[in-house]
């Protein structure tokens, strides 16, 4: 929809409602910028995408967002896209939408969230419940989430609707216990970092295949890119991760090219610009996808981890369990 609006010459406001939506919003902004670059050679008048960032768990920020967007309206019209809207269980987003509509009567607004109770009254709502991101093995882990099965704050999956040619790689389950393991949680354990590094090496992450001539096997003729790059991997916790965390030190000890994710890095994370393994808080990667996702379990956050971390995985899911 954003592309269509831009092609018609309308500016598109990409709205981030909090830290949980920064990465998804940055990715949208990047995609629409690419659209604009291509369209400028074909269309005489093309709109401009703008990225706006707020924190909707703050009433003052909601007020500021309404004021800012009101000033950006042209001839009483405004075009807005917001992904991963929130906060999760609050009515702040509804409040914002109601206030914005009073200020801008000709409002074109598309929004998305995995939580199905954010829409204001009168909005057209479409629930998308077919599990298309992850292979069945991962989907079965995600759908055990009580937010889906009991609370119904997120609609449960329905039938996939397309053939499953494979179940996907089996879930790899590692355990934070035994000799050498430190502290209570995998994120604090150097030994767990060594074990995760060993797993990544066994998957061949970052390893290029060297092709040789059949007539001269000792002579390399070309080198293919690795089937799995470092940027295809994320190591995620539901807690903040520091440079001094045991997991980070353990990965670095084994020469894994990692970076600890900060809010200021989310554009880089979203666009996968740097070929590194990102390690950080799973709350910051909603809307993103990676082939390999390693979840550092913490028993206090299991409810959210299935929904916001495991569901990011498009191939190999690894769960590193904490002590119970």
mmCIF file of C-alpha atoms in Angstrom:
data_model
loop_
_atom_site.group_PDB
_atom_site.id
_atom_site.type_symbol
_atom_site.label_atom_id
_atom_site.label_comp_id
_atom_site.label_asym_id
_atom_site.label_seq_id
_atom_site.Cartn_x
_atom_site.Cartn_y
_atom_site.Cartn_z
ATOM 1 C CA UNK A 1 0.000 0.000 0.000
ATOM 2 C CA UNK A 2 2.881 2.342 0.785
ATOM 3 C CA UNK A 3 4.310 1.785 -2.701
ATOM 4 C CA UNK A 4 0.945 2.570 -4.286
ATOM 5 C CA UNK A 5 0.616 5.801 -2.318
ATOM 6 C CA UNK A 6 4.143 6.873 -3.262
ATOM 7 C CA UNK A 7 3.459 6.192 -6.942
ATOM 8 C CA UNK A 8 0.444 8.483 -6.732
ATOM 9 C CA UNK A 9 2.679 11.257 -5.431
ATOM 10 C CA UNK A 10 1.657 11.086 -1.753
ATOM 11 C CA UNK A 11 4.197 11.304 1.064
ATOM 12 C CA UNK A 12 4.006 8.252 3.342
ATOM 13 C CA UNK A 13 4.559 8.529 7.104
ATOM 14 C CA UNK A 14 6.015 5.330 8.587
ATOM 15 C CA UNK A 15 5.082 5.373 12.250
ATOM 16 C CA UNK A 16 6.999 3.536 14.984
ATOM 17 C CA UNK A 17 5.015 3.449 18.226
ATOM 18 C CA UNK A 18 7.846 2.246 20.487
ATOM 19 C CA UNK A 19 11.170 0.435 20.756
ATOM 20 C CA UNK A 20 9.395 -2.845 19.947
ATOM 21 C CA UNK A 21 8.553 -1.552 16.446
ATOM 22 C CA UNK A 22 11.778 0.307 15.545
ATOM 23 C CA UNK A 23 13.317 -2.548 13.574
ATOM 24 C CA UNK A 24 10.156 -3.314 11.573
ATOM 25 C CA UNK A 25 9.640 0.387 10.850
ATOM 26 C CA UNK A 26 13.259 0.798 9.748
ATOM 27 C CA UNK A 27 12.856 -2.146 7.376
ATOM 28 C CA UNK A 28 9.675 -0.629 5.906
ATOM 29 C CA UNK A 29 11.398 2.714 5.466
ATOM 30 C CA UNK A 30 14.334 1.042 3.705
ATOM 31 C CA UNK A 31 12.023 -0.870 1.329
ATOM 32 C CA UNK A 32 10.009 2.240 0.445
ATOM 33 C CA UNK A 33 13.170 4.283 -0.094
ATOM 34 C CA UNK A 34 14.277 1.692 -2.635
ATOM 35 C CA UNK A 35 10.865 1.984 -4.304
ATOM 36 C CA UNK A 36 11.243 5.752 -4.569
ATOM 37 C CA UNK A 37 14.726 5.434 -6.091
ATOM 38 C CA UNK A 38 13.430 3.096 -8.802
ATOM 39 C CA UNK A 39 10.249 5.058 -9.485
ATOM 40 C CA UNK A 40 11.987 8.419 -9.939
ATOM 41 C CA UNK A 41 13.316 7.239 -13.299
ATOM 42 C CA UNK A 42 9.808 6.254 -14.459
ATOM 43 C CA UNK A 43 7.318 8.584 -12.735
ATOM 44 C CA UNK A 44 7.411 12.374 -12.860
ATOM 45 C CA UNK A 45 5.868 12.833 -9.417
ATOM 46 C CA UNK A 46 6.615 10.392 -6.612
ATOM 47 C CA UNK A 47 6.039 10.795 -2.885
ATOM 48 C CA UNK A 48 8.589 10.700 -0.094
ATOM 49 C CA UNK A 49 8.663 8.202 2.804
ATOM 50 C CA UNK A 50 9.314 9.598 6.290
ATOM 51 C CA UNK A 51 10.204 7.603 9.423
ATOM 52 C CA UNK A 52 8.690 8.890 12.681
ATOM 53 C CA UNK A 53 9.584 7.338 16.039
ATOM 54 C CA UNK A 54 7.639 7.671 19.300
ATOM 55 C CA UNK A 55 6.951 5.773 22.529
ATOM 56 C CA UNK A 56 3.244 5.182 22.966
ATOM 57 C CA UNK A 57 3.616 4.077 26.568
ATOM 58 C CA UNK A 58 4.058 7.825 27.238
ATOM 59 C CA UNK A 59 0.980 10.083 27.041
ATOM 60 C CA UNK A 60 3.106 13.107 26.144
ATOM 61 C CA UNK A 61 4.619 11.245 23.197
ATOM 62 C CA UNK A 62 1.140 10.367 21.932
ATOM 63 C CA UNK A 63 0.215 14.046 22.072
ATOM 64 C CA UNK A 64 3.421 14.970 20.232
ATOM 65 C CA UNK A 65 2.761 12.350 17.556
ATOM 66 C CA UNK A 66 -0.731 13.746 16.874
ATOM 67 C CA UNK A 67 0.675 17.276 16.605
ATOM 68 C CA UNK A 68 3.545 16.233 14.323
ATOM 69 C CA UNK A 69 1.331 14.258 11.975
ATOM 70 C CA UNK A 70 -1.263 17.026 11.850
ATOM 71 C CA UNK A 71 1.440 19.382 10.579
ATOM 72 C CA UNK A 72 2.496 16.853 7.941
ATOM 73 C CA UNK A 73 -1.004 16.574 6.454
ATOM 74 C CA UNK A 74 -1.383 18.134 3.003
ATOM 75 C CA UNK A 75 -4.755 19.563 1.979
ATOM 76 C CA UNK A 76 -6.317 17.742 4.916
ATOM 77 C CA UNK A 77 -4.991 14.339 3.800
ATOM 78 C CA UNK A 78 -2.440 12.097 5.479
ATOM 79 C CA UNK A 79 -1.019 8.675 4.543
ATOM 80 C CA UNK A 80 0.337 6.545 7.404
ATOM 81 C CA UNK A 81 1.685 3.006 7.811
ATOM 82 C CA UNK A 82 2.467 1.494 11.226
ATOM 83 C CA UNK A 83 3.771 -2.027 11.846
ATOM 84 C CA UNK A 84 4.030 -3.857 15.178
ATOM 85 C CA UNK A 85 1.798 -1.275 16.827
ATOM 86 C CA UNK A 86 1.499 -1.221 20.591
ATOM 87 C CA UNK A 87 2.105 -1.268 23.547
ATOM 88 C CA UNK A 88 0.981 -4.879 23.689
ATOM 89 C CA UNK A 89 -2.006 -4.936 26.033
ATOM 90 C CA UNK A 90 -2.819 -1.235 26.431
ATOM 91 C CA UNK A 91 -5.348 0.992 24.668
ATOM 92 C CA UNK A 92 -2.823 3.751 23.909
ATOM 93 C CA UNK A 93 -2.808 3.056 20.175
ATOM 94 C CA UNK A 94 -6.602 3.293 20.002
ATOM 95 C CA UNK A 95 -6.438 6.590 21.876
ATOM 96 C CA UNK A 96 -3.876 7.917 19.416
ATOM 97 C CA UNK A 97 -5.943 6.858 16.385
ATOM 98 C CA UNK A 98 -9.099 8.489 17.734
ATOM 99 C CA UNK A 99 -7.268 11.752 18.408
ATOM 100 C CA UNK A 100 -5.572 11.746 15.012
ATOM 101 C CA UNK A 101 -8.831 11.165 13.147
ATOM 102 C CA UNK A 102 -10.376 14.207 14.847
ATOM 103 C CA UNK A 103 -7.508 16.353 13.568
ATOM 104 C CA UNK A 104 -7.301 14.843 10.067
ATOM 105 C CA UNK A 105 -10.675 13.877 8.560
ATOM 106 C CA UNK A 106 -9.121 12.496 5.342
ATOM 107 C CA UNK A 107 -6.863 9.919 6.975
ATOM 108 C CA UNK A 108 -5.458 6.895 5.144
ATOM 109 C CA UNK A 109 -3.970 4.608 7.772
ATOM 110 C CA UNK A 110 -2.801 0.988 7.526
ATOM 111 C CA UNK A 111 -1.566 -0.678 10.714
ATOM 112 C CA UNK A 112 -0.521 -4.192 11.731
ATOM 113 C CA UNK A 113 0.053 -6.100 14.954
ATOM 114 C CA UNK A 114 0.107 -9.711 16.116
ATOM 115 C CA UNK A 115 -2.277 -8.581 18.881
ATOM 116 C CA UNK A 116 -5.810 -8.414 17.534
ATOM 117 C CA UNK A 117 -7.333 -5.874 19.928
ATOM 118 C CA UNK A 118 -5.635 -2.652 18.866
ATOM 119 C CA UNK A 119 -8.042 -1.506 16.160
ATOM 120 C CA UNK A 120 -10.291 1.464 16.901
ATOM 121 C CA UNK A 121 -14.020 1.103 16.353
ATOM 122 C CA UNK A 122 -14.948 1.573 12.720
ATOM 123 C CA UNK A 123 -11.628 0.270 11.360
ATOM 124 C CA UNK A 124 -11.713 -2.494 8.794
ATOM 125 C CA UNK A 125 -9.901 -5.497 10.300
ATOM 126 C CA UNK A 126 -8.439 -8.527 8.562
ATOM 127 C CA UNK A 127 -6.951 -11.333 10.677
ATOM 128 C CA UNK A 128 -4.096 -13.148 8.936
ATOM 129 C CA UNK A 129 -3.645 -16.487 10.689
ATOM 130 C CA UNK A 130 -1.991 -18.824 8.165
ATOM 131 C CA UNK A 131 1.526 -19.714 9.403
ATOM 132 C CA UNK A 132 3.690 -18.974 6.372
ATOM 133 C CA UNK A 133 6.940 -17.683 7.919
ATOM 134 C CA UNK A 134 8.239 -20.734 9.753
ATOM 135 C CA UNK A 135 8.429 -24.446 8.908
ATOM 136 C CA UNK A 136 5.966 -26.727 10.720
ATOM 137 C CA UNK A 137 8.544 -27.779 13.336
ATOM 138 C CA UNK A 138 8.912 -24.162 14.463
ATOM 139 C CA UNK A 139 5.213 -23.374 14.142
ATOM 140 C CA UNK A 140 4.375 -26.170 16.589
ATOM 141 C CA UNK A 141 6.653 -24.561 19.189
ATOM 142 C CA UNK A 142 5.180 -21.087 18.673
ATOM 143 C CA UNK A 143 1.544 -22.133 18.869
ATOM 144 C CA UNK A 144 1.996 -23.581 22.376
ATOM 145 C CA UNK A 145 2.010 -19.994 23.615
ATOM 146 C CA UNK A 146 -0.718 -19.351 26.213
ATOM 147 C CA UNK A 147 -1.342 -15.900 24.743
ATOM 148 C CA UNK A 148 -2.733 -17.796 21.742
ATOM 149 C CA UNK A 149 -4.181 -20.911 23.374
ATOM 150 C CA UNK A 150 -5.679 -19.477 26.586
ATOM 151 C CA UNK A 151 -5.784 -15.681 26.665
ATOM 152 C CA UNK A 152 -6.610 -15.362 22.937
ATOM 153 C CA UNK A 153 -4.934 -11.951 22.790
ATOM 154 C CA UNK A 154 -3.361 -13.314 19.616
ATOM 155 C CA UNK A 155 -5.488 -15.329 17.200
ATOM 156 C CA UNK A 156 -4.387 -18.987 16.971
ATOM 157 C CA UNK A 157 -3.024 -20.376 13.728
ATOM 158 C CA UNK A 158 -5.376 -22.036 11.291
ATOM 159 C CA UNK A 159 -4.509 -24.399 8.429
ATOM 160 C CA UNK A 160 -1.401 -23.513 6.431
ATOM 161 C CA UNK A 161 -3.239 -23.902 3.115
ATOM 162 C CA UNK A 162 -0.153 -24.873 1.103
ATOM 163 C CA UNK A 163 1.774 -28.166 0.931
ATOM 164 C CA UNK A 164 4.506 -28.790 3.493
ATOM 165 C CA UNK A 165 7.345 -30.253 1.439
ATOM 166 C CA UNK A 166 9.397 -30.672 4.605
ATOM 167 C CA UNK A 167 8.848 -30.415 8.336
ATOM 168 C CA UNK A 168 11.962 -28.271 8.567
ATOM 169 C CA UNK A 169 15.102 -28.999 10.592
ATOM 170 C CA UNK A 170 14.373 -30.598 13.978
ATOM 171 C CA UNK A 171 14.498 -28.190 16.918
ATOM 172 C CA UNK A 172 17.921 -28.284 18.570
ATOM 173 C CA UNK A 173 17.654 -28.311 22.375
ATOM 174 C CA UNK A 174 20.666 -27.447 24.515
ATOM 175 C CA UNK A 175 20.810 -27.260 28.308
ATOM 176 C CA UNK A 176 22.494 -24.880 30.734
ATOM 177 C CA UNK A 177 23.684 -27.418 33.252
ATOM 178 C CA UNK A 178 26.629 -29.555 34.152
ATOM 179 C CA UNK A 179 30.313 -28.931 34.697
ATOM 180 C CA UNK A 180 31.610 -25.501 33.752
ATOM 181 C CA UNK A 181 28.215 -23.799 33.499
ATOM 182 C CA UNK A 182 27.917 -20.547 35.446
ATOM 183 C CA UNK A 183 25.181 -18.465 37.017
ATOM 184 C CA UNK A 184 21.442 -19.107 36.647
ATOM 185 C CA UNK A 185 20.799 -18.263 32.997
ATOM 186 C CA UNK A 186 22.406 -19.097 29.630
ATOM 187 C CA UNK A 187 22.894 -15.405 28.847
ATOM 188 C CA UNK A 188 25.346 -15.180 31.775
ATOM 189 C CA UNK A 189 27.274 -18.371 30.961
ATOM 190 C CA UNK A 190 30.591 -18.474 29.069
ATOM 191 C CA UNK A 191 30.347 -22.249 28.636
ATOM 192 C CA UNK A 192 26.934 -21.863 26.988
ATOM 193 C CA UNK A 193 28.563 -19.347 24.640
ATOM 194 C CA UNK A 194 31.179 -21.961 23.687
ATOM 195 C CA UNK A 195 28.442 -24.535 23.030
ATOM 196 C CA UNK A 196 26.453 -22.143 20.825
ATOM 197 C CA UNK A 197 29.633 -21.318 18.902
ATOM 198 C CA UNK A 198 30.306 -25.030 18.378
ATOM 199 C CA UNK A 199 26.785 -25.472 17.018
ATOM 200 C CA UNK A 200 27.185 -22.559 14.576
ATOM 201 C CA UNK A 201 30.450 -24.027 13.321
ATOM 202 C CA UNK A 202 28.757 -27.415 12.865
ATOM 203 C CA UNK A 203 26.041 -25.749 10.750
ATOM 204 C CA UNK A 204 28.738 -24.351 8.480
ATOM 205 C CA UNK A 205 27.823 -20.728 9.113
ATOM 206 C CA UNK A 206 30.184 -18.401 7.269
ATOM 207 C CA UNK A 207 32.031 -21.246 5.525
ATOM 208 C CA UNK A 208 32.519 -20.832 1.763
ATOM 209 C CA UNK A 209 32.875 -23.883 -0.456
ATOM 210 C CA UNK A 210 35.993 -23.916 -2.623
ATOM 211 C CA UNK A 211 35.445 -25.473 -6.049
ATOM 212 C CA UNK A 212 38.355 -27.265 -7.703
ATOM 213 C CA UNK A 213 39.054 -28.467 -11.215
ATOM 214 C CA UNK A 214 38.299 -32.182 -11.748
ATOM 215 C CA UNK A 215 41.528 -32.469 -13.734
ATOM 216 C CA UNK A 216 43.576 -30.653 -11.090
ATOM 217 C CA UNK A 217 41.880 -31.258 -7.712
ATOM 218 C CA UNK A 218 44.517 -29.344 -5.791
ATOM 219 C CA UNK A 219 43.888 -26.156 -7.786
ATOM 220 C CA UNK A 220 40.961 -23.967 -6.637
ATOM 221 C CA UNK A 221 39.003 -22.399 -9.515
ATOM 222 C CA UNK A 222 36.272 -20.528 -7.661
ATOM 223 C CA UNK A 223 34.668 -19.996 -4.282
ATOM 224 C CA UNK A 224 30.934 -20.107 -3.656
ATOM 225 C CA UNK A 225 29.352 -17.906 -0.992
ATOM 226 C CA UNK A 226 28.372 -19.687 2.225
ATOM 227 C CA UNK A 227 24.891 -21.168 2.309
ATOM 228 C CA UNK A 228 24.546 -19.642 5.777
ATOM 229 C CA UNK A 229 26.061 -16.244 6.478
ATOM 230 C CA UNK A 230 26.686 -14.821 9.935
ATOM 231 C CA UNK A 231 23.899 -12.283 9.372
ATOM 232 C CA UNK A 232 21.447 -15.184 8.956
ATOM 233 C CA UNK A 233 21.777 -15.867 12.696
ATOM 234 C CA UNK A 234 20.362 -14.089 15.753
ATOM 235 C CA UNK A 235 20.971 -15.024 19.397
ATOM 236 C CA UNK A 236 18.080 -13.674 21.435
ATOM 237 C CA UNK A 237 17.022 -13.382 25.049
ATOM 238 C CA UNK A 238 14.028 -11.684 26.626
ATOM 239 C CA UNK A 239 16.538 -9.798 28.788
ATOM 240 C CA UNK A 240 19.005 -7.084 27.840
ATOM 241 C CA UNK A 241 22.435 -8.416 26.905
ATOM 242 C CA UNK A 242 25.656 -6.534 27.702
ATOM 243 C CA UNK A 243 29.139 -6.669 26.220
ATOM 244 C CA UNK A 244 30.271 -8.402 29.404
ATOM 245 C CA UNK A 245 27.601 -11.120 29.370
ATOM 246 C CA UNK A 246 28.957 -14.653 29.620
ATOM 247 C CA UNK A 247 27.262 -15.637 26.346
ATOM 248 C CA UNK A 248 28.931 -12.754 24.501
ATOM 249 C CA UNK A 249 32.371 -13.541 25.944
ATOM 250 C CA UNK A 250 31.976 -17.225 25.130
ATOM 251 C CA UNK A 251 31.037 -16.539 21.500
ATOM 252 C CA UNK A 252 33.938 -14.123 21.078
ATOM 253 C CA UNK A 253 36.350 -16.665 22.565
ATOM 254 C CA UNK A 254 35.386 -18.981 19.686
ATOM 255 C CA UNK A 255 35.909 -16.291 16.996
ATOM 256 C CA UNK A 256 32.208 -15.777 16.217
ATOM 257 C CA UNK A 257 31.744 -12.279 14.692
ATOM 258 C CA UNK A 258 29.072 -10.920 17.000
ATOM 259 C CA UNK A 259 27.656 -7.536 17.914
ATOM 260 C CA UNK A 260 25.465 -6.696 20.871
ATOM 261 C CA UNK A 261 22.238 -5.124 19.678
ATOM 262 C CA UNK A 262 21.422 -1.598 20.861
ATOM 263 C CA UNK A 263 18.505 0.649 19.946
ATOM 264 C CA UNK A 264 20.786 2.742 17.727
ATOM 265 C CA UNK A 265 21.732 -0.437 15.783
ATOM 266 C CA UNK A 266 18.198 -1.415 14.772
ATOM 267 C CA UNK A 267 18.424 0.002 11.246
ATOM 268 C CA UNK A 268 21.524 -2.123 10.653
ATOM 269 C CA UNK A 269 19.776 -5.159 12.170
ATOM 270 C CA UNK A 270 16.638 -4.613 10.078
ATOM 271 C CA UNK A 271 18.474 -4.286 6.768
ATOM 272 C CA UNK A 272 21.019 -7.040 7.578
ATOM 273 C CA UNK A 273 23.717 -4.675 6.366
ATOM 274 C CA UNK A 274 26.530 -6.057 8.542
ATOM 275 C CA UNK A 275 27.536 -9.703 8.206
ATOM 276 C CA UNK A 276 27.577 -10.397 11.936
ATOM 277 C CA UNK A 277 25.617 -12.453 14.446
ATOM 278 C CA UNK A 278 23.429 -10.058 16.396
ATOM 279 C CA UNK A 279 22.956 -10.845 20.094
ATOM 280 C CA UNK A 280 20.313 -9.016 22.078
ATOM 281 C CA UNK A 281 16.821 -8.554 23.449
ATOM 282 C CA UNK A 282 14.121 -10.295 21.431
ATOM 283 C CA UNK A 283 11.690 -7.454 22.076
ATOM 284 C CA UNK A 284 13.612 -5.366 19.549
ATOM 285 C CA UNK A 285 13.327 -7.673 16.533
ATOM 286 C CA UNK A 286 9.592 -7.999 16.029
ATOM 287 C CA UNK A 287 8.754 -8.231 12.359
ATOM 288 C CA UNK A 288 12.217 -9.440 11.332
ATOM 289 C CA UNK A 289 13.186 -12.900 10.093
ATOM 290 C CA UNK A 290 16.368 -14.962 10.303
ATOM 291 C CA UNK A 291 17.186 -18.469 9.104
ATOM 292 C CA UNK A 292 18.756 -19.471 12.428
ATOM 293 C CA UNK A 293 17.343 -18.214 15.735
ATOM 294 C CA UNK A 294 18.922 -19.202 19.041
ATOM 295 C CA UNK A 295 16.714 -18.507 22.042
ATOM 296 C CA UNK A 296 18.388 -18.139 25.440
ATOM 297 C CA UNK A 297 15.668 -19.371 27.741
ATOM 298 C CA UNK A 298 14.636 -17.608 30.935
ATOM 299 C CA UNK A 299 11.755 -19.267 32.785
ATOM 300 C CA UNK A 300 10.169 -15.946 33.749
ATOM 301 C CA UNK A 301 9.665 -14.908 30.107
ATOM 302 C CA UNK A 302 8.609 -18.144 28.432
ATOM 303 C CA UNK A 303 5.157 -16.725 27.673
ATOM 304 C CA UNK A 304 6.515 -13.972 25.439
ATOM 305 C CA UNK A 305 9.503 -15.835 24.014
ATOM 306 C CA UNK A 306 7.463 -18.229 21.903
ATOM 307 C CA UNK A 307 5.506 -15.375 20.377
ATOM 308 C CA UNK A 308 8.249 -12.791 19.874
ATOM 309 C CA UNK A 309 11.463 -14.819 19.482
ATOM 310 C CA UNK A 310 10.761 -18.326 18.178
ATOM 311 C CA UNK A 311 8.386 -16.969 15.546
ATOM 312 C CA UNK A 312 11.275 -15.030 13.944
ATOM 313 C CA UNK A 313 12.828 -18.290 12.723
ATOM 314 C CA UNK A 314 12.464 -19.383 9.090
ATOM 315 C CA UNK A 315 14.549 -22.566 9.323
ATOM 316 C CA UNK A 316 16.672 -23.759 12.280
ATOM 317 C CA UNK A 317 15.404 -23.021 15.773
ATOM 318 C CA UNK A 318 17.734 -23.626 18.728
ATOM 319 C CA UNK A 319 16.500 -23.428 22.339
ATOM 320 C CA UNK A 320 19.055 -23.179 25.113
ATOM 321 C CA UNK A 321 17.202 -23.996 28.317
ATOM 322 C CA UNK A 322 17.918 -22.374 31.678
ATOM 323 C CA UNK A 323 18.097 -24.240 34.984
ATOM 324 C CA UNK A 324 14.722 -25.159 36.462
#
